[in-house]
XYZ file of C-alpha atoms in Angstrom:
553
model
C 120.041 -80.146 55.064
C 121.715 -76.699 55.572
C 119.606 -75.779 58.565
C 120.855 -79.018 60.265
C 123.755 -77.280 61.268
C 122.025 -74.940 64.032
C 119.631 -77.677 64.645
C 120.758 -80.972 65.087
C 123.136 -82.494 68.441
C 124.008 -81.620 71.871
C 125.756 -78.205 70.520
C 123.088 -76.609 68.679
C 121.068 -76.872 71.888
C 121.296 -73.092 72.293
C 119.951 -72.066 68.885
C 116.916 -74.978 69.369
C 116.241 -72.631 72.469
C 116.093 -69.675 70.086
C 113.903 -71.353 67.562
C 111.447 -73.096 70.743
C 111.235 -69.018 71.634
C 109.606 -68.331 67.847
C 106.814 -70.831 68.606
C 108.347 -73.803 67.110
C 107.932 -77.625 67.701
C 110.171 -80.410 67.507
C 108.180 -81.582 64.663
C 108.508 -77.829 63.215
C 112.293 -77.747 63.844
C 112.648 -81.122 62.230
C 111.829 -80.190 59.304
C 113.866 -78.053 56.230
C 113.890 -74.348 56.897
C 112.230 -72.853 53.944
C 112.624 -68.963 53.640
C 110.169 -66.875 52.421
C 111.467 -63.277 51.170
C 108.511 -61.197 51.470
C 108.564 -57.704 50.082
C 105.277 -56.642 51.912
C 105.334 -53.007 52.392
C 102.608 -50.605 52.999
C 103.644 -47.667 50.598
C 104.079 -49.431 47.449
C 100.943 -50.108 45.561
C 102.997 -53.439 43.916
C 103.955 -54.610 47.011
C 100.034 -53.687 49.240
C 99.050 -57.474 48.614
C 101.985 -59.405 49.076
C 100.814 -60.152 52.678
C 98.244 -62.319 51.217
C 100.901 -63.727 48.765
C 103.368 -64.802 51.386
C 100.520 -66.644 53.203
C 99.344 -68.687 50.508
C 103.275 -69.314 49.976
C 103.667 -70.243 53.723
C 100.187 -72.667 53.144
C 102.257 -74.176 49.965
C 105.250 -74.731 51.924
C 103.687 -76.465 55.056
C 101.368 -78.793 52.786
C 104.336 -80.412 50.916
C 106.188 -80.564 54.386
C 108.419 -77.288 54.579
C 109.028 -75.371 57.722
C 108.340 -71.575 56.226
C 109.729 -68.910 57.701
C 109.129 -65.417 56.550
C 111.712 -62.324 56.378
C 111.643 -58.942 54.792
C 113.365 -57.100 51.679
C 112.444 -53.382 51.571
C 111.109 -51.894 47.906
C 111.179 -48.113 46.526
C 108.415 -47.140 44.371
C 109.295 -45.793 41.807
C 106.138 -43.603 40.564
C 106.245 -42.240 44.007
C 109.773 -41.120 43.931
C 110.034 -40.055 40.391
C 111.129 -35.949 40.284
C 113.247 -35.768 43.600
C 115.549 -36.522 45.230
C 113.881 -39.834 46.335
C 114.647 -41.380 42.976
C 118.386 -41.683 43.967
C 117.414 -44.296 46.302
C 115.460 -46.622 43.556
C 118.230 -48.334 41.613
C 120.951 -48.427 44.621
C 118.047 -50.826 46.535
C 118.846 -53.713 44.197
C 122.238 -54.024 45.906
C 120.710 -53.839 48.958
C 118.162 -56.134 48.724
C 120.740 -58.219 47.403
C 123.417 -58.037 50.512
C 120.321 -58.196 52.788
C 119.018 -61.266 51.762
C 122.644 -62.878 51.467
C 122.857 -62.049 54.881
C 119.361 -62.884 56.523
C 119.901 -66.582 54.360
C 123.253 -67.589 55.300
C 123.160 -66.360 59.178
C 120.092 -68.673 59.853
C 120.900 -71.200 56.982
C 117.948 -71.838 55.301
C 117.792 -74.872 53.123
C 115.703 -72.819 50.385
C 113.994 -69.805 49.474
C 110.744 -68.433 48.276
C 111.342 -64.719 46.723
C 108.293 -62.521 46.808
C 108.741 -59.536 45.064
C 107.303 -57.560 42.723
C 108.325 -53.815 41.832
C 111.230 -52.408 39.704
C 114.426 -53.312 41.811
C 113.001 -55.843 43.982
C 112.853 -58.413 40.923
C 116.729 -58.318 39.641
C 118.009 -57.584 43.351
C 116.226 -61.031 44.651
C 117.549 -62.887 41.417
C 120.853 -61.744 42.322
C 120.683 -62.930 45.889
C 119.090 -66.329 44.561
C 122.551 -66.499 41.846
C 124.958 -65.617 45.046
C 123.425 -67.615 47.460
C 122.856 -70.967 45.170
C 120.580 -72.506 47.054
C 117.023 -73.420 45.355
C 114.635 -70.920 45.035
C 111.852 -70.065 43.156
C 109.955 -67.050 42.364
C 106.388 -65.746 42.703
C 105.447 -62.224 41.828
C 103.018 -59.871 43.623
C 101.462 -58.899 40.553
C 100.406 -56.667 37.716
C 97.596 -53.575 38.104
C 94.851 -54.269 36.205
C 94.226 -51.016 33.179
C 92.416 -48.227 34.221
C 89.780 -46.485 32.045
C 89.313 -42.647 31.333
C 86.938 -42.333 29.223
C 85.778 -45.225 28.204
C 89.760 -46.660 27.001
C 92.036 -48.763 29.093
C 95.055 -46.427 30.383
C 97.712 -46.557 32.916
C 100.263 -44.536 34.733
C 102.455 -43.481 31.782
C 99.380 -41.728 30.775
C 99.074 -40.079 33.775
C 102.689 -38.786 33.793
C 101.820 -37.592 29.944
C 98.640 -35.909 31.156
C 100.482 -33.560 33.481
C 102.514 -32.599 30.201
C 98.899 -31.929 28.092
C 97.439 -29.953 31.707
C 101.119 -27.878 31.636
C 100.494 -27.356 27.648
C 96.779 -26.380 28.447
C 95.257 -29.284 26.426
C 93.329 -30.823 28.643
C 91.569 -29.154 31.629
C 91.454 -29.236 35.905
C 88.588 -31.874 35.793
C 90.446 -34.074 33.140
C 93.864 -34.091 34.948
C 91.615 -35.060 38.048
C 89.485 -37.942 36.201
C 93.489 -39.450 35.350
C 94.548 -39.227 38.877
C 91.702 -41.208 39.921
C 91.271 -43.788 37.469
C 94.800 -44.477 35.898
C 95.630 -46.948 39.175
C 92.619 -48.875 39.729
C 94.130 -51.659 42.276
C 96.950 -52.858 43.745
C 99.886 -54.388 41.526
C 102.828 -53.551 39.519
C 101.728 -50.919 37.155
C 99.859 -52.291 34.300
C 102.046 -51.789 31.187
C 105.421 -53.676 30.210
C 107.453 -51.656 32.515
C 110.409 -52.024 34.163
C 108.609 -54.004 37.071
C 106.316 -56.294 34.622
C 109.570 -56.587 32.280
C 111.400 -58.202 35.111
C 108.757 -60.724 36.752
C 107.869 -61.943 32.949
C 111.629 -62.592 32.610
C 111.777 -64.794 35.701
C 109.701 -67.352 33.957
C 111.816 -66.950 30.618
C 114.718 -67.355 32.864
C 112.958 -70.904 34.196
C 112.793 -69.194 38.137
C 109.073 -69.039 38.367
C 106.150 -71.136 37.189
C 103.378 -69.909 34.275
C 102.078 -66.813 34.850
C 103.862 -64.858 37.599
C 104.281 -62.168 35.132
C 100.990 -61.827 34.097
C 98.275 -62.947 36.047
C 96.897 -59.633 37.480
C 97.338 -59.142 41.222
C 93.749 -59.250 42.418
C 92.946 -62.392 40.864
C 92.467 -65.467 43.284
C 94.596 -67.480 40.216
C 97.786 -64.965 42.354
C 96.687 -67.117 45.321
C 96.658 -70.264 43.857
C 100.141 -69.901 42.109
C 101.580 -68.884 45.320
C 100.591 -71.973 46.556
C 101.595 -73.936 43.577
C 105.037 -71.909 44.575
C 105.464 -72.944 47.969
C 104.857 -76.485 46.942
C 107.582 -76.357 43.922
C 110.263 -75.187 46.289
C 110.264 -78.503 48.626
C 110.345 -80.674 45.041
C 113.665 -78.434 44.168
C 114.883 -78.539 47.322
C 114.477 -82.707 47.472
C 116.316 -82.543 43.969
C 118.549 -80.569 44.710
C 118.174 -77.853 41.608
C 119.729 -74.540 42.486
C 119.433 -71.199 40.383
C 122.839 -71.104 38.693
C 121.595 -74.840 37.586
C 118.765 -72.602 35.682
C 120.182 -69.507 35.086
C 122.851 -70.397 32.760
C 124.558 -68.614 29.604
C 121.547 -70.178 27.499
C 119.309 -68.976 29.905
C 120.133 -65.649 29.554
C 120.355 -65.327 26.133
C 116.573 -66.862 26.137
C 115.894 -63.989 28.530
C 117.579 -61.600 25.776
C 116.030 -62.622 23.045
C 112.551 -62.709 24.764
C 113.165 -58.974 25.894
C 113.097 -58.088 22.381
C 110.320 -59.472 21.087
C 108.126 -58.678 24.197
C 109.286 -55.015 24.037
C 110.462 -54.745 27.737
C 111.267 -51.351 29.986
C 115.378 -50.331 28.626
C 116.147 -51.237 32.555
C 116.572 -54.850 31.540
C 119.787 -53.596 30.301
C 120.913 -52.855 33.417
C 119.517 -55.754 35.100
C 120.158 -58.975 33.156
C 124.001 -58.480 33.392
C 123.689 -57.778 37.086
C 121.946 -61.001 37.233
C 124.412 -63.117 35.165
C 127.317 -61.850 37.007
C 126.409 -63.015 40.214
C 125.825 -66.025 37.867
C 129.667 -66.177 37.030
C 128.067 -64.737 33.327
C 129.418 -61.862 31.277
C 126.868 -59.953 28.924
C 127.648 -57.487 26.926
C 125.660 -54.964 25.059
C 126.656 -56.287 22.250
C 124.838 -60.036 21.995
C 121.720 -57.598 22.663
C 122.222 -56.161 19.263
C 123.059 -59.322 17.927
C 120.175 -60.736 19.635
C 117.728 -57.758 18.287
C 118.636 -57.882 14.646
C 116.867 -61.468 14.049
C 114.448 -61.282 16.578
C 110.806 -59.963 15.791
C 109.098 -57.491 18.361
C 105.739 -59.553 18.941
C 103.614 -57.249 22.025
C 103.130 -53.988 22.042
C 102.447 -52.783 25.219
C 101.915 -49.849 27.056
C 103.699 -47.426 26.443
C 104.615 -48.804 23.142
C 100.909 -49.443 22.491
C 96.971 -49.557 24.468
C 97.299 -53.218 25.833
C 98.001 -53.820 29.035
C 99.217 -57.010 31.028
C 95.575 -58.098 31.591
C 95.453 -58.627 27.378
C 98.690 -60.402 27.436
C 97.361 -62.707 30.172
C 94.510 -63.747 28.462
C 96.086 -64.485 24.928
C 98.038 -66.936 26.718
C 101.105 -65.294 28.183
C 104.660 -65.191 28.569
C 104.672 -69.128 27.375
C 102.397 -68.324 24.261
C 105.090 -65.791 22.883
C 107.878 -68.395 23.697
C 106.075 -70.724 22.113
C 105.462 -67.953 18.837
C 109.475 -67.086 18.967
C 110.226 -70.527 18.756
C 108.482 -71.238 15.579
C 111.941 -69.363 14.294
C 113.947 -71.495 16.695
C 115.260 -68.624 18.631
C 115.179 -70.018 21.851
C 117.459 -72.690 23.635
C 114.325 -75.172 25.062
C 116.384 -77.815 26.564
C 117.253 -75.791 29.793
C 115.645 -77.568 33.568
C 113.306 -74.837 35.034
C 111.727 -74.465 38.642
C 109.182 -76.584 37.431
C 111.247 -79.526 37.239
C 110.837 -79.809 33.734
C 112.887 -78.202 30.287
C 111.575 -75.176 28.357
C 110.340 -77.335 25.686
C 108.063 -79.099 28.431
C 107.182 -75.958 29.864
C 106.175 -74.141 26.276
C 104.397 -77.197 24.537
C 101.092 -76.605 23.140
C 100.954 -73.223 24.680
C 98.417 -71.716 22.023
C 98.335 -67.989 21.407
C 94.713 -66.843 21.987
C 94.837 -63.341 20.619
C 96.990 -62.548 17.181
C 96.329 -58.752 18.135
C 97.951 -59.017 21.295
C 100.849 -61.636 20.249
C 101.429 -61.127 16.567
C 102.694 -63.831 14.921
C 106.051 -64.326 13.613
C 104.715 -64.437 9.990
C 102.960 -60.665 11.239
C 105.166 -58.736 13.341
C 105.455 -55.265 14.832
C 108.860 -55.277 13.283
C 111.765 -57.671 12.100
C 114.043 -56.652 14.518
C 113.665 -56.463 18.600
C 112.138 -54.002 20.985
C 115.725 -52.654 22.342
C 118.357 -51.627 20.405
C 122.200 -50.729 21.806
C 123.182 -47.594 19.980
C 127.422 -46.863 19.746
C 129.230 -43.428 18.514
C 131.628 -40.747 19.910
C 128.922 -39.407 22.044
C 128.410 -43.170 23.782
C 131.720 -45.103 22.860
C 130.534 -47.862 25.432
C 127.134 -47.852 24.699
C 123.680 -46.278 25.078
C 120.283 -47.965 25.357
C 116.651 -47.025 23.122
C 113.749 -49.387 23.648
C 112.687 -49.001 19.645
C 109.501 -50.794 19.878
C 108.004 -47.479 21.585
C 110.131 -44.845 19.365
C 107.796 -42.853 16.937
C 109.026 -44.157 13.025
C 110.215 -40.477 12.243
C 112.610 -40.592 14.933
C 114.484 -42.963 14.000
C 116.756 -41.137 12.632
C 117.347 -37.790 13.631
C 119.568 -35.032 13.742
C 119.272 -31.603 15.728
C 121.251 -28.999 18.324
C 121.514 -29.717 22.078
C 120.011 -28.366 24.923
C 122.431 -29.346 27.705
C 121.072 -29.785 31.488
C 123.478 -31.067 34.054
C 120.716 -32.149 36.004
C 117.005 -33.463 35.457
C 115.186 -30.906 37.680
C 116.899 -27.632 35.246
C 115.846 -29.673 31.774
C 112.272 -29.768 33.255
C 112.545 -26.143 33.931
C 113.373 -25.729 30.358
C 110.579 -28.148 28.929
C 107.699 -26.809 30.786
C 108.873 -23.188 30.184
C 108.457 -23.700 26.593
C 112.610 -23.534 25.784
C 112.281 -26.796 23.964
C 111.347 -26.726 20.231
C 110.684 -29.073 17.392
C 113.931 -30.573 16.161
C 115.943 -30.061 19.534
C 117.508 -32.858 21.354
C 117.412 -32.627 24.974
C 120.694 -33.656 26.852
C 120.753 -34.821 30.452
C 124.108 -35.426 32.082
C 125.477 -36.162 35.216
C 122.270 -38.105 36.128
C 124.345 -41.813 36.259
C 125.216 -44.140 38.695
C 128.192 -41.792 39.898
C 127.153 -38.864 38.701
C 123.519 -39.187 39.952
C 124.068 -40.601 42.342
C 122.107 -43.693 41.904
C 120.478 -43.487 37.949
C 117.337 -41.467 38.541
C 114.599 -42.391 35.736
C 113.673 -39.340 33.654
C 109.899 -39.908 33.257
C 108.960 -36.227 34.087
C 111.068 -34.709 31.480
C 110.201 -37.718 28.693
C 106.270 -37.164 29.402
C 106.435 -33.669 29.281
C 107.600 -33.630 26.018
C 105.158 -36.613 25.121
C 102.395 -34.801 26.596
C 103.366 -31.181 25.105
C 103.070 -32.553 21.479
C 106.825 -32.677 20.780
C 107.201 -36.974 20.732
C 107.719 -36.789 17.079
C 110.243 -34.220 17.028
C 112.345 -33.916 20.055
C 114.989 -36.636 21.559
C 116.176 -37.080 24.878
C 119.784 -38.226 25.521
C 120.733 -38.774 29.430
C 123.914 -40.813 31.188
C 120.737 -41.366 33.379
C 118.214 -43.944 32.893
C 114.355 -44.305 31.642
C 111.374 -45.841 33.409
C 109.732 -48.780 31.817
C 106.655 -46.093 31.004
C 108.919 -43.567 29.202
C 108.559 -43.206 25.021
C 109.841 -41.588 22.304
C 113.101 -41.289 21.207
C 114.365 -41.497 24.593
C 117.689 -42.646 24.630
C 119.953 -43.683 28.173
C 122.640 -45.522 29.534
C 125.189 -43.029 28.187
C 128.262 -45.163 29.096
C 130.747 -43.826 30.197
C 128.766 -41.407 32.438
C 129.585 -37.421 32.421
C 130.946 -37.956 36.120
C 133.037 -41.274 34.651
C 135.022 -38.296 31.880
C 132.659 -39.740 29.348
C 132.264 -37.342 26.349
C 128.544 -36.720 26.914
C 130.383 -34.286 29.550
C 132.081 -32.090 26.159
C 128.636 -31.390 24.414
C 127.570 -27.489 24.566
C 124.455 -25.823 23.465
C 123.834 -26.036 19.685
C 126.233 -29.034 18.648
C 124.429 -30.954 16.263
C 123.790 -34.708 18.020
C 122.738 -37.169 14.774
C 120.736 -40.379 15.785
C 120.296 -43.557 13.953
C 118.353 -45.874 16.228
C 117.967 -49.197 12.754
C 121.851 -48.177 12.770
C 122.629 -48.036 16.286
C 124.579 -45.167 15.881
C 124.926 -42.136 17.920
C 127.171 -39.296 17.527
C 127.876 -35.551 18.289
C 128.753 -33.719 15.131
C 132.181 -32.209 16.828
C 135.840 -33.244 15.291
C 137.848 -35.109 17.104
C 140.142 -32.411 17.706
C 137.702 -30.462 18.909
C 137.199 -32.652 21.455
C 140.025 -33.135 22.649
C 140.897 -29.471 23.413
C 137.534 -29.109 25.066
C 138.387 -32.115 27.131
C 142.374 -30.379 28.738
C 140.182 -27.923 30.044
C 137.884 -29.623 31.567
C 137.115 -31.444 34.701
C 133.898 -33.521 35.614
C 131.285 -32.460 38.352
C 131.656 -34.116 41.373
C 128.745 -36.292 42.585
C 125.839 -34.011 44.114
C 125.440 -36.142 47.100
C 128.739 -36.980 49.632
C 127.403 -38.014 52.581
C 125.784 -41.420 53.793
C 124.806 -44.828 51.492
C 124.498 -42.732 47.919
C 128.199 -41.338 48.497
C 129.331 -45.166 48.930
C 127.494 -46.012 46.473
C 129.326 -43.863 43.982
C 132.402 -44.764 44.923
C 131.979 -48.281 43.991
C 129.360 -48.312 41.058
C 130.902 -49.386 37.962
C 128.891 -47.810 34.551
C 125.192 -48.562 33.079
C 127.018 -50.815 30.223
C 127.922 -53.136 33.222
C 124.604 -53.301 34.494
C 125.446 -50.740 37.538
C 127.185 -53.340 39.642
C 129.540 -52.229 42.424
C 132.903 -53.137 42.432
C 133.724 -56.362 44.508
């Protein structure tokens, strides 16, 4: 065991003194050292219950004779920061939570790990500290909300966000913005539609790093306890053989995950997180098997945003497994791959019925050929941008129209609210990426304030920035390379025609060449907003969105 070497002979006397100190016995110390990663926190929602998720872990661990020992990652939410400057720090806490647990693991060698996460950069940062660290580990979620209802309908926060765009546009009144506020979050848990969060955790089990159900079975439900259990149980059988995450996570594995992603209709963030994830895995994905991915891949769930059903209606038609096992019927997926449950895809997906055609089409039935996410290339993105298609309005996908330029989210809001946006525009926020941001902020206020203000079906939204998993529309992000990178979305000025062809994946501002190249001798990028402290580090080593946001080694 890795723990035996600050616990066994006459030289490790000192740290058996330490671990005596914690409460331990001989018997305790004796056995392997099984961390549990717990992203408890009392200020995100997600996270409020994962107290009760790392003890039924802990009761897992000790009943199939583990030692577990609990430690912390910290967790942003991001509904709460969303609009300030607080959303700077969501995406730069993946790398953190990443070097953090590298570091709590390996300086008290722990012979595996539990990961307990649950919110939007919690999920891909502990995947990337399982790939790094290599030692076996298995996942178990916090959670999803369960829907809220206004008015008799199931809802969630996306609609909240689009409600302050209807109050702003004086559709709906003071008591109606009020009856959202209070119903739209009804318990604890990752918010209730696919996004970004819910996206993630249902990829763990497509990736084979957590067992049925930790992306769907709703927080509050005892079946949460039981699974964390069944969790902390699982990790002693990978642990006695000896099956480690890059094992799992391989090339196949990913492009499972991919293909999955587009048929589920996940947040656009997967993007950024999936080749994170596979390059701590030694794995290099580019934008471009996405595409190749999308085009024979059918977009099965509907979701919120995309659609009204919620991770509660997913759960009970049968799951992540039940659309695995629909996708399959085209032979899409690789199903020999081992999983944390000790068994291959095929094993794990077998029988797996889908209860509920309206929730998980069928292949014969679906939402559309192609996938939920589609990569979109041209002059104004030569690397790449990202759309998540599935929730994209069919008029908009393809569209042309003049820009209204905003170097940073907080002036384009300024603009939407105060009624300078029309029908046919298309918004364009720059200096809003990695670099440029710094950190990526989501653009959820200025995408539901056009949802909510009636303009869905007629204005786009271009940023170097990204999207949250709620955002809709013909919101397009991951403008690679960045404004602050030189990246031509830098060169566009009021009124140049920007034409859109999401089923093409093309993207381009209607400027000549030449054009751009004189505006480009006179012109220098903005320098990042923020110099001092961990964002100014930060954007000095974050490589673009079409990376996945990683920081240079």
């Amino acid at each position: 065991m890795k723990s035996d070497k600050m616990k066994k002979g006459v030289q490790c006397a000192p740290q058996r003194s330490l671990l005596h100190a914690l409460g331990m016995t001989d018997e305790e110390i004796a056995k392997p050292l099984i961390g549990i990663v717990s992203s408890y926190n009392e200020i995100v929602p997600g996270h409020m219950n994962i107290d009760k998720i790392t003890n039924a872990v802990k009761t897992g661990v000790a009943m199939a004779g583990g030692n577990p020992v609990v430690f912390p990652a910290i967790a942003v939410c991001d509904g709460i920061a969303m609009g300030h400057q607080g959303m700077k720090y969501s995406l730069v806490t993946r790398d953190l939570i990443a070097d953090s647990t590298e570091c709590m693991a390996l300086a008290h060698a722990f012979d595996a790990l539990v990961m307990i996460p649950n919110c939007d950069k919690n999920v891909p940062g502990l995947l990337m500290a399982a790939a790094r660290l290599n030692i076996p580990t298995i996942f178990v979620s916090g959670g999803p909300m369960l829907a809220g209802r206004v008015q008799g309908c199931k809802t969630s926060l996306s609609s909240m966000f689009e409600a302050v765009g209807k109050y702003n546009a004086g559709k709906i009144t003071d008591e109606e913005l009020n009856e959202y506020e209070n119903k739209v979050c009804p318990s604890c848990g990752s918010c209730s539609g696919m996004y970004t969060a819910n996206s993630m955790n249902c990829l763990t089990e497509v990736l084979g790093m957590a067992l049925r159900g930790n992306g769907t079975i709703p927080a509050v439900y005892s079946e949460r306890i039981q699974l964390a259990k069944r969790a902390g149980m699982k990790i002693m059988e990978l642990l006695e053989k000896d099956i480690k995450p890059r094992d799992i996570m391989t090339e196949d594995a990913f492009r499972n995950a991919l293909t999955m992603d587009m048929a589920l209709g996940c947040s656009t963030n997967s993007m950024l997180h999936l080749p994170a994830i596979a390059h701590e895995c030694g794995i290099e994905l580019n934008l471009d098997i996405a595409n190749d991915i999308s085009s024979h891949t059918p977009n099965l769930c509907h979701l919120a945003p995309a659609g009204r059903t919620y991770m509660e209606d997913l759960n009970e038609a049968g799951g992540i497994y039940a659309v695995m096992n629909e996708i399959n019927k085209l032979g899409l997926l690789k199903t020999d791959l081992i999983t944390v449950t000790g068994k291959t895809v095929a094993e794990n997906i077998a029988g797996v019925v889908n209860k509920n055609p309206d929730i998980i089409r069928p292949v014969e039935n679906p939402y559309s050929t192609t996938g939920g996410i589609a990569v979109l290339r041209g002059n104004l993105a030569p690397d790449g941008c990202v759309v998540k298609r599935s929730a994209v309005a069919p008029e908009m996908l393809k569209h042309s129209g003049p820009a209204k330029v905003f170097d940073c989210e907080e002036d384009a809001m300024a603009a939407i609210t105060g009624g300078k946006i029309v029908e046919g525009d298309v918004v364009v926020i720059r200096y809003e990426g990695p670099k440029g941001g710094p950190g990526m902020r989501e653009m959820l206020n200025p995408t539901s304030a056009i949802m909510g203000m009636g303009l869905g079906s007629t204005v786009a939204l271009i940023t170097d920035g990204r999207f949250s998993g709620a955002t809709r529309g013909a919101s397009i992000g991951h403008v690679s390379p960045e404004a602050a990178a030189g990246g031509p979305i830098g060169l566009v000025k009021d009124g140049d025609i920007i034409e859109i062809d999401i089923n093409a994946n093309k993207i381009n501002v209607k400027v000549s060449e030449e054009e751009l190249t004189a505006r480009r001798a006179g012109w220098t990028p903005n320098e990042p907003k923020i110099k001092t402290g961990y964002l100014a580090r930060y954007a000095a080593l974050v490589t673009s969105a079409d990376k996945g946001a990683i920081l240079k080694g």
